[in-house]
mmCIF file of C-alpha atoms (C1' of nucleotides) in Angstrom:
data_model
loop_
_atom_site.group_PDB
_atom_site.id
_atom_site.type_symbol
_atom_site.label_atom_id
_atom_site.label_comp_id
_atom_site.label_asym_id
_atom_site.label_seq_id
_atom_site.Cartn_x
_atom_site.Cartn_y
_atom_site.Cartn_z
ATOM 1 C CA MET I 1 -0.496 0.104 -0.112
ATOM 2 C CA LYS I 2 3.029 2.482 1.039
ATOM 3 C CA LEU I 3 3.575 4.150 -2.646
ATOM 4 C CA PRO I 4 7.184 2.338 -3.736
ATOM 5 C CA SER I 5 10.631 4.388 -3.635
ATOM 6 C CA GLU I 6 10.682 4.814 -7.901
ATOM 7 C CA PHE I 7 7.505 6.945 -7.076
ATOM 8 C CA TYR I 8 9.491 9.744 -5.515
ATOM 9 C CA LEU I 9 12.350 9.264 -8.070
ATOM 10 C CA GLN I 10 10.376 10.221 -11.109
ATOM 11 C CA SER I 11 11.426 13.238 -13.034
ATOM 12 C CA ASP I 12 8.927 15.273 -13.486
ATOM 13 C CA VAL I 13 8.012 16.969 -10.153
ATOM 14 C CA LYS I 14 4.387 18.417 -11.498
ATOM 15 C CA LYS I 15 3.364 14.448 -12.382
ATOM 16 C CA ILE I 16 3.872 13.605 -8.810
ATOM 17 C CA ALA I 17 1.893 16.359 -8.131
ATOM 18 C CA ARG I 18 -0.586 15.801 -10.237
ATOM 19 C CA HIS I 19 -0.666 12.220 -8.706
ATOM 20 C CA LEU I 20 0.031 12.622 -5.262
ATOM 21 C CA LEU I 21 -3.709 13.654 -5.185
ATOM 22 C CA GLY I 22 -6.174 10.793 -3.755
ATOM 23 C CA LYS I 23 -3.706 9.072 -1.970
ATOM 24 C CA ILE I 24 -3.375 8.635 1.325
ATOM 25 C CA LEU I 25 -1.380 10.813 3.826
ATOM 26 C CA CYS I 26 -0.375 9.211 7.177
ATOM 27 C CA THR I 27 1.539 10.359 10.228
ATOM 28 C CA ASN I 28 2.146 8.189 13.329
ATOM 29 C CA VAL I 29 3.483 10.604 15.560
ATOM 30 C CA LYS I 30 4.271 9.914 19.349
ATOM 31 C CA GLY I 31 1.881 6.661 19.255
ATOM 32 C CA ILE I 32 -1.122 8.359 17.551
ATOM 33 C CA TYR I 33 -2.653 7.604 14.354
ATOM 34 C CA THR I 34 -3.838 9.434 11.834
ATOM 35 C CA SER I 35 -4.631 10.009 8.428
ATOM 36 C CA GLY I 36 -6.375 11.781 5.135
ATOM 37 C CA ILE I 37 -6.517 12.327 1.727
ATOM 38 C CA ILE I 38 -4.341 14.783 0.156
ATOM 39 C CA SER I 39 -6.580 17.850 -2.069
ATOM 40 C CA GLU I 40 -4.075 19.544 -3.120
ATOM 41 C CA THR I 41 -0.409 19.661 -3.775
ATOM 42 C CA GLU I 42 1.845 22.281 -4.982
ATOM 43 C CA ALA I 43 5.189 21.402 -7.034
ATOM 44 C CA TYR I 44 8.568 23.689 -6.712
ATOM 45 C CA GLU I 45 11.007 23.007 -9.568
ATOM 46 C CA GLY I 46 14.246 23.520 -7.924
ATOM 47 C CA LYS I 47 16.737 25.079 -9.365
ATOM 48 C CA THR I 48 14.729 26.763 -11.916
ATOM 49 C CA ASP I 49 11.808 28.082 -10.054
ATOM 50 C CA LYS I 50 12.231 31.241 -8.171
ATOM 51 C CA ALA I 51 9.993 30.027 -5.732
ATOM 52 C CA SER I 52 11.990 27.601 -4.741
ATOM 53 C CA HIS I 53 13.976 28.054 -2.030
ATOM 54 C CA ALA I 54 16.639 25.796 -3.461
ATOM 55 C CA TRP I 55 16.673 28.661 -6.921
ATOM 56 C CA ASN I 56 19.300 29.013 -8.902
ATOM 57 C CA GLY I 57 21.571 25.997 -6.779
ATOM 58 C CA ARG I 58 21.163 27.623 -3.820
ATOM 59 C CA PHE I 59 22.096 25.691 -0.926
ATOM 60 C CA THR I 60 21.882 26.237 3.187
ATOM 61 C CA GLU I 61 21.644 24.034 6.126
ATOM 62 C CA ARG I 62 17.970 24.318 5.646
ATOM 63 C CA THR I 63 17.627 23.709 2.373
ATOM 64 C CA GLN I 64 20.507 20.872 2.299
ATOM 65 C CA THR I 65 17.444 18.360 3.002
ATOM 66 C CA MET I 66 16.179 19.289 -0.720
ATOM 67 C CA TYR I 67 18.982 17.799 -2.195
ATOM 68 C CA GLU I 68 19.004 14.096 -0.987
ATOM 69 C CA GLN I 69 17.125 11.616 -3.130
ATOM 70 C CA GLY I 70 13.173 12.100 -3.202
ATOM 71 C CA GLY I 71 11.349 9.585 -0.944
ATOM 72 C CA ILE I 72 12.189 12.300 2.129
ATOM 73 C CA VAL I 73 10.269 14.846 4.099
ATOM 74 C CA TYR I 74 11.283 18.463 3.993
ATOM 75 C CA VAL I 75 9.234 20.677 7.243
ATOM 76 C CA TYR I 76 10.597 23.793 7.702
ATOM 77 C CA LEU I 77 8.909 27.045 9.664
ATOM 78 C CA CYS I 78 7.262 30.135 7.723
ATOM 79 C CA TYR I 79 6.563 33.692 9.687
ATOM 80 C CA GLY I 80 8.057 32.537 12.958
ATOM 81 C CA LEU I 81 4.943 29.535 14.060
ATOM 82 C CA HIS I 82 3.854 27.650 10.473
ATOM 83 C CA ASN I 83 4.952 24.168 9.596
ATOM 84 C CA MET I 84 5.096 23.526 5.943
ATOM 85 C CA PHE I 85 5.269 20.184 5.024
ATOM 86 C CA ASN I 86 6.384 18.994 1.688
ATOM 87 C CA VAL I 87 7.799 15.868 0.014
ATOM 88 C CA ILE I 88 11.131 15.478 -2.244
ATOM 89 C CA THR I 89 11.155 14.304 -5.535
ATOM 90 C CA ASN I 90 13.751 13.163 -7.761
ATOM 91 C CA VAL I 91 16.891 11.954 -7.839
ATOM 92 C CA LYS I 92 19.832 13.370 -4.896
ATOM 93 C CA ASP I 93 21.237 16.982 -6.020
ATOM 94 C CA ILE I 94 17.764 17.528 -7.613
ATOM 95 C CA PRO I 95 16.240 19.734 -5.442
ATOM 96 C CA HIS I 96 11.965 18.973 -6.576
ATOM 97 C CA ALA I 97 9.775 19.378 -3.826
ATOM 98 C CA ILE I 98 5.705 19.772 -3.368
ATOM 99 C CA LEU I 99 3.594 21.206 -0.636
ATOM 100 C CA ILE I 100 1.112 19.178 0.612
ATOM 101 C CA ARG I 101 -1.929 22.375 0.947
ATOM 102 C CA ALA I 102 -4.732 20.602 2.282
ATOM 103 C CA VAL I 103 -6.076 16.981 3.104
ATOM 104 C CA GLN I 104 -9.348 15.389 3.619
ATOM 105 C CA PRO I 105 -9.656 13.645 7.169
ATOM 106 C CA VAL I 106 -9.912 9.996 7.303
ATOM 107 C CA GLU I 107 -8.457 8.377 9.928
ATOM 108 C CA GLY I 108 -8.117 9.976 13.904
ATOM 109 C CA ILE I 109 -10.075 12.602 13.346
ATOM 110 C CA GLU I 110 -10.906 12.961 17.267
ATOM 111 C CA HIS I 111 -7.251 13.484 17.161
ATOM 112 C CA MET I 112 -6.785 15.914 14.880
ATOM 113 C CA GLU I 113 -9.751 17.872 16.794
ATOM 114 C CA ALA I 114 -7.865 17.802 19.839
ATOM 115 C CA ARG I 115 -4.191 18.501 17.978
ATOM 116 C CA LYS I 116 -6.088 22.005 16.584
ATOM 117 C CA GLY I 117 -8.223 22.295 19.880
ATOM 118 C CA ALA I 118 -11.569 22.880 17.388
ATOM 119 C CA SER I 119 -14.102 20.693 16.030
ATOM 120 C CA SER I 120 -13.377 19.826 12.259
ATOM 121 C CA THR I 121 -16.003 21.314 11.132
ATOM 122 C CA VAL I 122 -14.823 24.589 11.528
ATOM 123 C CA LYS I 123 -14.294 26.086 8.227
ATOM 124 C CA ASN I 124 -10.630 25.125 6.947
ATOM 125 C CA PHE I 125 -9.861 22.921 9.655
ATOM 126 C CA SER I 126 -7.425 21.007 6.952
ATOM 127 C CA ILE I 127 -7.142 23.399 3.962
ATOM 128 C CA GLY I 128 -3.734 24.893 4.232
ATOM 129 C CA PRO I 129 -0.292 24.143 4.481
ATOM 130 C CA GLY I 130 0.187 25.156 8.031
ATOM 131 C CA ASN I 131 -3.013 23.512 8.938
ATOM 132 C CA VAL I 132 -2.177 20.096 7.113
ATOM 133 C CA CYS I 133 0.964 20.095 9.660
ATOM 134 C CA LYS I 134 -1.197 20.723 12.703
ATOM 135 C CA ILE I 135 -4.100 18.162 12.451
ATOM 136 C CA MET I 136 -1.250 15.582 11.364
ATOM 137 C CA GLY I 137 1.212 16.286 14.273
ATOM 138 C CA ILE I 138 3.651 17.116 11.826
ATOM 139 C CA ASP I 139 6.667 19.344 12.600
ATOM 140 C CA ARG I 140 10.335 20.883 12.264
ATOM 141 C CA GLN I 141 11.735 17.407 14.242
ATOM 142 C CA HIS I 142 10.292 15.161 11.150
ATOM 143 C CA ASN I 143 12.520 17.256 8.519
ATOM 144 C CA GLY I 144 14.491 14.783 6.501
ATOM 145 C CA VAL I 145 12.462 11.922 8.356
ATOM 146 C CA SER I 146 12.024 9.323 5.309
ATOM 147 C CA LEU I 147 8.231 8.098 3.660
ATOM 148 C CA GLU I 148 9.650 4.638 3.625
ATOM 149 C CA GLY I 149 9.753 5.071 7.665
ATOM 150 C CA ASN I 150 7.103 4.652 10.084
ATOM 151 C CA ASN I 151 6.684 7.709 11.429
ATOM 152 C CA ILE I 152 5.306 9.295 7.755
ATOM 153 C CA TRP I 153 4.065 7.804 4.900
ATOM 154 C CA ILE I 154 1.845 8.085 1.566
ATOM 155 C CA GLU I 155 -0.087 4.785 0.770
ATOM 156 C CA ASP I 156 -2.334 4.458 -2.443
ATOM 157 C CA ARG I 157 -5.484 3.250 -1.351
ATOM 158 C CA LYS I 158 -6.364 3.051 -5.399
ATOM 159 C CA ILE I 159 -9.118 5.862 -5.295
ATOM 160 C CA ARG I 160 -8.928 7.314 -8.799
ATOM 161 C CA ILE I 161 -8.891 10.703 -9.518
ATOM 162 C CA PRO I 162 -10.868 11.455 -13.215
ATOM 163 C CA SER I 163 -8.811 14.231 -14.790
ATOM 164 C CA ASN I 164 -11.458 16.269 -14.830
ATOM 165 C CA HIS I 165 -11.929 16.312 -11.390
ATOM 166 C CA ILE I 166 -8.284 18.317 -11.212
ATOM 167 C CA GLN I 167 -7.895 21.704 -11.315
ATOM 168 C CA ILE I 168 -4.597 23.274 -11.858
ATOM 169 C CA THR I 169 -4.043 26.827 -11.151
ATOM 170 C CA PRO I 170 -1.291 28.880 -10.409
ATOM 171 C CA ARG I 171 0.569 29.011 -7.359
ATOM 172 C CA ILE I 172 -0.253 31.314 -4.425
ATOM 173 C CA GLY I 173 1.403 32.743 -1.169
ATOM 174 C CA ILE I 174 4.140 33.172 -3.150
ATOM 175 C CA ASP I 175 4.455 37.207 -4.900
ATOM 176 C CA TYR I 176 8.006 37.646 -4.279
ATOM 177 C CA ALA I 177 9.017 35.420 -7.113
ATOM 178 C CA GLU I 178 8.083 37.640 -9.954
ATOM 179 C CA GLU I 179 8.066 35.188 -13.502
ATOM 180 C CA ASP I 180 7.572 31.934 -11.507
ATOM 181 C CA THR I 181 4.367 33.406 -9.466
ATOM 182 C CA ALA I 182 2.474 32.653 -12.713
ATOM 183 C CA ARG I 183 3.487 28.865 -13.255
ATOM 184 C CA LEU I 184 1.028 26.706 -13.258
ATOM 185 C CA ASN I 185 2.051 24.002 -10.979
ATOM 186 C CA ARG I 186 -1.028 23.891 -8.256
ATOM 187 C CA TYR I 187 -3.256 21.166 -8.265
ATOM 188 C CA VAL I 188 -6.519 20.053 -6.442
ATOM 189 C CA LEU I 189 -9.300 17.928 -5.579
ATOM 190 C CA LYS I 190 -12.476 19.431 -7.458
ATOM 191 C CA ASN I 191 -15.537 18.045 -5.734
ATOM 192 C CA ASN I 192 -14.494 17.972 -2.599
ATOM 193 C CA LYS I 193 -15.557 20.142 0.350
ATOM 194 C CA TYR I 194 -12.292 19.995 1.702
ATOM 195 C CA TYR I 195 -10.960 22.546 -0.790
ATOM 196 C CA LEU I 196 -10.859 25.829 -0.709
ATOM 197 C "C1'" DT W 1 26.314 39.845 14.406
ATOM 198 C "C1'" DT W 2 22.583 41.637 12.580
ATOM 199 C "C1'" DG W 3 18.018 42.968 10.306
ATOM 200 C "C1'" DA W 4 14.517 42.502 6.615
ATOM 201 C "C1'" DC W 5 11.247 39.393 5.490
ATOM 202 C "C1'" DG W 6 8.393 34.892 4.625
ATOM 203 C "C1'" DA W 7 5.200 28.532 0.059
ATOM 204 C "C1'" DT W 8 0.215 31.891 6.706
ATOM 205 C "C1'" DA W 9 -3.635 31.568 9.662
ATOM 206 C "C1'" DG W 10 -6.689 33.449 12.748
ATOM 207 C "C1'" DT W 11 -9.599 37.504 14.383
ATOM 208 C "C1'" DC W 12 -11.666 41.909 13.938
ATOM 209 C "C1'" DT W 13 -13.882 45.239 11.454
ATOM 210 C "C1'" DG E 1 -11.561 42.472 3.172
ATOM 211 C "C1'" DA E 2 -7.850 43.885 6.862
ATOM 212 C "C1'" DC E 3 -4.305 43.476 9.717
ATOM 213 C "C1'" DT E 4 -1.003 41.564 12.820
ATOM 214 C "C1'" DA E 5 1.078 37.425 15.247
ATOM 215 C "C1'" DT E 6 5.806 35.522 16.352
ATOM 216 C "C1'" DC E 7 10.208 33.555 15.011
ATOM 217 C "C1'" DG E 8 14.065 31.129 12.684
ATOM 218 C "C1'" DT E 9 16.612 31.486 8.042
ATOM 219 C "C1'" DC E 10 19.431 34.051 5.343
ATOM 220 C "C1'" DA E 11 22.637 37.540 3.336
ATOM 221 C "C1'" DA E 12 25.208 42.027 3.743
ATOM 222 C "C1'" DC E 13 27.450 44.101 7.105
#
DNA sequence: TTGACGATAGTCT
DNA sequence: GACTATCGTCAAC
């Protein structure tokens, strides 16, 4: 059921981002198991993408995770308080990443509610990259963790997403990226109450 | 060593 | 719809 490591090694990060829709993101943090269907992703195309932390080959202590081989997790802090969860793809030294922006809660919903301190019926309960991390229990301790391990992984439960249920749009929240802001790298599951 | 700023979310009008 | 909390990172000094 777990996605094989080959899935993350593919070279087309946009294609992977599209195929992640409908997959199940699972976490087991501090003995608590939760899972959700991935319903929104964004692809970041490494060195050639100004919106990426690794643009133009930028390499720092923080971004070194992105240069590892695909199949690991990249988590970092934004605005001083929000964790962002990314899946690293492609082979070593190609810093491709996919930001998970939204999920649809499946298992362990009561634990998600406890983590967030709110009912799952509230608007935006699981929408937005910061919220995804919060309800799934993901934080910066998980940076660099393998998706083949038993803390965070992604399963294929054979949920088929018809291509006409996928909406492709420009990415958001990256106005600083100049011309790359307009790239159509965002994939959203349509007809789904768990998306905006 | 320091300062400017961000792949946001929640709150208040 | 606008406003701001809040701090790790990074690049410049």
